[in-house]
mmCIF file of C-alpha atoms in Angstrom:
data_model
loop_
_atom_site.group_PDB
_atom_site.id
_atom_site.type_symbol
_atom_site.label_atom_id
_atom_site.label_comp_id
_atom_site.label_asym_id
_atom_site.label_seq_id
_atom_site.Cartn_x
_atom_site.Cartn_y
_atom_site.Cartn_z
ATOM 1 C CA MET A 1 -33.267 -25.576 52.967
ATOM 2 C CA GLN A 2 -30.055 -23.987 54.394
ATOM 3 C CA ASN A 3 -29.609 -25.228 57.554
ATOM 4 C CA ARG A 4 -30.205 -28.931 55.576
ATOM 5 C CA ARG A 5 -26.919 -28.065 54.108
ATOM 6 C CA ARG A 6 -25.066 -26.998 56.714
ATOM 7 C CA ASN A 7 -26.576 -30.338 58.834
ATOM 8 C CA ARG A 8 -24.595 -32.656 55.752
ATOM 9 C CA VAL A 9 -21.498 -30.774 56.223
ATOM 10 C CA VAL A 10 -21.028 -30.985 60.097
ATOM 11 C CA ILE A 11 -21.842 -34.922 58.994
ATOM 12 C CA ILE A 12 -19.258 -35.687 56.409
ATOM 13 C CA VAL A 13 -16.599 -33.517 58.569
ATOM 14 C CA VAL A 14 -18.009 -36.315 61.202
ATOM 15 C CA VAL A 15 -17.337 -39.245 59.463
ATOM 16 C CA ILE A 16 -14.399 -38.099 58.193
ATOM 17 C CA VAL A 17 -12.799 -37.459 62.020
ATOM 18 C CA VAL A 18 -13.951 -40.820 62.697
ATOM 19 C CA PHE A 19 -12.352 -42.792 59.629
ATOM 20 C CA VAL A 20 -9.326 -40.849 60.113
ATOM 21 C CA VAL A 21 -9.404 -41.436 64.032
ATOM 22 C CA LEU A 22 -10.211 -45.367 63.548
ATOM 23 C CA ALA A 23 -7.693 -45.566 60.726
ATOM 24 C CA GLY A 24 -4.973 -43.941 63.115
ATOM 25 C CA LEU A 25 -6.137 -46.638 65.665
ATOM 26 C CA GLY A 26 -6.103 -49.367 63.329
ATOM 27 C CA PHE A 27 -2.211 -48.199 62.055
ATOM 28 C CA TRP A 28 -1.536 -48.036 65.706
ATOM 29 C CA LEU A 29 -2.498 -51.178 66.836
ATOM 30 C CA VAL A 30 -1.092 -53.005 63.705
ATOM 31 C CA GLN A 31 2.562 -51.278 64.419
ATOM 32 C CA GLY A 32 2.774 -53.201 67.733
ATOM 33 C CA GLY A 33 0.358 -50.707 70.400
ATOM 34 C CA SER A 34 2.689 -47.947 72.335
ATOM 35 C CA ARG A 35 5.689 -50.223 71.716
ATOM 36 C CA GLY A 36 7.443 -47.959 69.470
ATOM 37 C CA ALA A 37 6.715 -45.368 71.674
ATOM 38 C CA THR A 38 8.557 -46.599 74.491
ATOM 39 C CA SER A 39 11.337 -48.547 72.660
ATOM 40 C CA ALA A 40 13.838 -47.754 69.068
ATOM 41 C CA ASP A 41 14.303 -50.272 66.472
ATOM 42 C CA PRO A 42 18.472 -49.531 65.969
ATOM 43 C CA SER A 43 18.181 -50.793 62.626
ATOM 44 C CA ALA A 44 15.189 -48.774 61.667
ATOM 45 C CA SER A 45 15.209 -46.135 59.842
ATOM 46 C CA PRO A 46 13.534 -42.966 59.377
ATOM 47 C CA THR A 47 9.679 -43.011 58.306
ATOM 48 C CA ALA A 48 6.407 -40.770 57.032
ATOM 49 C CA ALA A 49 3.418 -40.905 58.708
ATOM 50 C CA ALA A 50 0.122 -38.879 56.923
ATOM 51 C CA THR A 51 -2.246 -37.003 59.019
ATOM 52 C CA ILE A 52 -5.652 -36.068 56.887
ATOM 53 C CA THR A 53 -7.028 -32.640 58.223
ATOM 54 C CA SER A 54 -10.279 -31.714 56.620
ATOM 55 C CA THR A 55 -10.553 -28.294 55.397
ATOM 56 C CA PRO A 56 -14.207 -27.184 54.186
ATOM 57 C CA GLY A 57 -14.203 -25.250 51.317
ATOM 58 C CA THR A 58 -17.253 -24.118 48.773
ATOM 59 C CA THR A 59 -17.773 -25.490 44.894
ATOM 60 C CA PRO A 60 -19.049 -22.852 42.516
ATOM 61 C CA GLY A 61 -22.944 -23.731 43.078
ATOM 62 C CA GLY A 62 -22.340 -22.174 46.326
ATOM 63 C CA THR A 63 -22.249 -25.921 48.594
ATOM 64 C CA HIS A 64 -20.086 -26.482 51.403
ATOM 65 C CA THR A 65 -17.929 -29.556 50.973
ATOM 66 C CA ALA A 66 -15.075 -30.874 52.853
ATOM 67 C CA THR A 67 -11.251 -31.725 51.105
ATOM 68 C CA PRO A 68 -8.939 -33.885 53.169
ATOM 69 C CA THR A 69 -5.344 -32.203 52.773
ATOM 70 C CA PRO A 70 -2.784 -34.778 53.779
ATOM 71 C CA THR A 71 0.553 -33.630 55.721
ATOM 72 C CA ALA A 72 3.342 -35.388 56.320
ATOM 73 C CA THR A 73 5.495 -35.640 59.287
ATOM 74 C CA ALA A 74 8.657 -37.082 59.765
ATOM 75 C CA THR A 75 9.075 -39.953 62.381
ATOM 76 C CA PRO A 76 13.157 -40.438 63.394
ATOM 77 C CA THR A 77 14.459 -43.396 65.124
ATOM 78 C CA ALA A 78 17.209 -44.683 66.883
ATOM 79 C CA SER A 79 20.189 -45.546 64.472
ATOM 80 C CA ALA A 80 22.508 -48.172 65.174
ATOM 81 C CA ALA A 81 26.152 -47.099 65.934
ATOM 82 C CA PRO A 82 29.101 -47.956 63.850
ATOM 83 C CA ALA A 83 30.615 -51.930 65.093
ATOM 84 C CA ILE A 84 34.316 -52.392 65.653
ATOM 85 C CA GLY A 85 35.885 -54.407 63.544
ATOM 86 C CA ALA A 86 37.962 -56.587 64.249
ATOM 87 C CA VAL A 87 41.977 -56.728 63.342
ATOM 88 C CA THR A 88 44.945 -58.966 63.927
ATOM 89 C CA PRO A 89 47.830 -57.524 65.334
ATOM 90 C CA PHE A 90 50.708 -59.214 63.934
ATOM 91 C CA ILE A 91 54.350 -58.918 66.028
ATOM 92 C CA THR A 92 57.194 -57.895 63.892
ATOM 93 C CA SER A 93 59.991 -58.514 66.823
ATOM 94 C CA ALA A 94 59.705 -59.077 70.008
ATOM 95 C CA THR A 95 63.101 -59.016 72.131
ATOM 96 C CA TRP A 96 64.873 -59.175 75.686
ATOM 97 C CA ASP A 97 66.881 -55.886 75.729
ATOM 98 C CA ALA A 98 69.521 -56.068 78.376
ATOM 99 C CA ALA A 99 70.845 -52.803 78.341
ATOM 100 C CA SER A 100 67.191 -51.280 78.931
ATOM 101 C CA SER A 101 65.746 -54.027 81.409
ATOM 102 C CA ALA A 102 62.667 -54.116 78.947
ATOM 103 C CA ILE A 103 61.263 -55.878 76.608
ATOM 104 C CA SER A 104 61.118 -54.361 73.013
ATOM 105 C CA VAL A 105 58.208 -55.031 71.083
ATOM 106 C CA SER A 106 57.089 -53.701 66.861
ATOM 107 C CA ALA A 107 54.097 -54.980 66.023
ATOM 108 C CA LEU A 108 51.680 -53.405 62.779
ATOM 109 C CA ILE A 109 48.274 -54.056 61.897
ATOM 110 C CA PRO A 110 48.034 -55.345 58.158
ATOM 111 C CA GLU A 111 44.551 -54.618 57.459
ATOM 112 C CA ILE A 112 43.774 -51.254 58.474
ATOM 113 C CA ALA A 113 45.872 -47.170 57.751
ATOM 114 C CA GLU A 114 44.669 -45.267 60.578
ATOM 115 C CA SER A 115 46.309 -43.283 63.049
ATOM 116 C CA GLY A 116 45.635 -42.166 66.875
ATOM 117 C CA GLY A 117 44.722 -46.266 67.680
ATOM 118 C CA THR A 118 46.369 -47.732 71.105
ATOM 119 C CA CYS A 119 48.601 -50.615 70.826
ATOM 120 C CA THR A 120 49.186 -52.618 74.052
ATOM 121 C CA ALA A 121 52.224 -55.074 74.231
ATOM 122 C CA THR A 122 51.762 -57.044 77.284
ATOM 123 C CA ALA A 123 54.129 -59.631 78.605
ATOM 124 C CA THR A 124 52.856 -62.651 81.131
ATOM 125 C CA LEU A 125 54.630 -64.832 83.070
ATOM 126 C CA GLY A 126 52.503 -66.919 85.626
ATOM 127 C CA GLN A 127 50.313 -64.234 87.514
ATOM 128 C CA THR A 128 53.178 -61.827 86.431
ATOM 129 C CA GLN A 129 51.646 -59.095 83.584
ATOM 130 C CA VAL A 130 53.644 -55.997 82.809
ATOM 131 C CA SER A 131 52.352 -54.053 79.834
ATOM 132 C CA GLY A 132 53.433 -51.403 78.212
ATOM 133 C CA THR A 133 51.191 -48.751 75.449
ATOM 134 C CA ALA A 134 51.900 -46.560 72.383
ATOM 135 C CA VAL A 135 49.767 -44.629 70.053
ATOM 136 C CA SER A 136 49.535 -45.650 66.180
ATOM 137 C CA SER A 137 50.366 -43.932 63.255
ATOM 138 C CA ALA A 138 49.069 -44.977 59.743
ATOM 139 C CA SER A 139 51.226 -45.967 57.148
ATOM 140 C CA ALA A 140 50.856 -46.566 53.656
ATOM 141 C CA ALA A 141 48.809 -49.854 53.966
ATOM 142 C CA SER A 142 48.887 -50.595 57.663
ATOM 143 C CA THR A 143 48.267 -48.456 61.097
ATOM 144 C CA ASP A 144 52.345 -49.069 62.902
ATOM 145 C CA CYS A 145 52.631 -49.675 66.484
ATOM 146 C CA GLY A 146 56.253 -48.591 66.466
ATOM 147 C CA GLN A 147 58.292 -49.788 68.974
ATOM 148 C CA LEU A 148 57.015 -50.909 72.234
ATOM 149 C CA SER A 149 58.704 -51.295 75.643
ATOM 150 C CA VAL A 150 57.978 -53.149 78.712
ATOM 151 C CA SER A 151 59.956 -52.149 81.826
ATOM 152 C CA SER A 152 59.484 -53.142 84.967
ATOM 153 C CA ALA A 153 61.387 -54.595 88.266
ATOM 154 C CA SER A 154 58.614 -57.747 87.558
ATOM 155 C CA LEU A 155 60.670 -58.529 84.539
ATOM 156 C CA THR A 156 62.286 -62.379 86.027
ATOM 157 C CA THR A 157 64.286 -64.960 83.999
ATOM 158 C CA GLY A 158 62.139 -66.978 82.084
ATOM 159 C CA SER A 159 59.878 -67.990 79.344
ATOM 160 C CA TRP A 160 57.468 -64.285 79.011
ATOM 161 C CA GLN A 161 54.509 -65.012 76.465
ATOM 162 C CA VAL A 162 54.562 -61.406 75.013
ATOM 163 C CA VAL A 163 50.704 -60.177 73.210
ATOM 164 C CA VAL A 164 49.904 -56.897 71.490
ATOM 165 C CA SER A 165 46.107 -55.273 71.333
ATOM 166 C CA TYR A 166 45.336 -52.490 69.390
ATOM 167 C CA SER A 167 41.960 -50.522 69.729
ATOM 168 C CA SER A 168 40.536 -47.251 68.595
ATOM 169 C CA ALA A 169 37.403 -46.180 67.601
ATOM 170 C CA THR A 170 36.536 -48.325 64.762
ATOM 171 C CA SER A 171 38.816 -51.280 64.912
ATOM 172 C CA ALA A 172 40.123 -53.515 67.779
ATOM 173 C CA GLY A 173 42.227 -56.713 68.216
ATOM 174 C CA GLU A 174 44.175 -59.151 69.488
ATOM 175 C CA SER A 175 47.875 -60.579 68.282
ATOM 176 C CA ALA A 176 49.251 -64.008 68.298
ATOM 177 C CA ALA A 177 51.121 -64.503 71.558
ATOM 178 C CA THR A 178 55.159 -64.838 70.883
ATOM 179 C CA ILE A 179 57.682 -66.123 73.460
ATOM 180 C CA VAL A 180 60.512 -63.543 75.236
ATOM 181 C CA GLU A 181 63.082 -65.615 76.803
ATOM 182 C CA ILE A 182 64.987 -63.503 79.687
ATOM 183 C CA PRO A 183 67.859 -64.775 80.486
#
């Protein structure tokens, strides 16, 4: 009689294990097979997977039963890097400074207020490009590029097109062009 009970318990445990394996296989196939193990969806959030294990126990009557015990397991996934926001720098002034033989440019970025970004003023005439950079500083409601100086022996007489670009860990953009005349 006791062998029959033991055989029943073994059969019940085997049936539960087979069921769990088949359920896991079905879930795996529905989720795309091994595809999920080799590539991460950057927009996915963490998920929980349940594992059921069998724990033999005894009932008050002395018979053995199999009791499923759920165990939650967190599965981390990759998260997307924050997107860089588009901004448009505004050139407040751009003039030729004959005393320093340089183009002097002032600019700000009205959409954001942050420090530590890079402001670059680039003057172009034909195939010649000359640039000057500065580190931005935050003001009350904007980002200030300060006074950018573009100087080089390559600055010759003509109509130079000046553009200010801005880049930081969170923002990037380029201004509309303005013309500076060098006499």
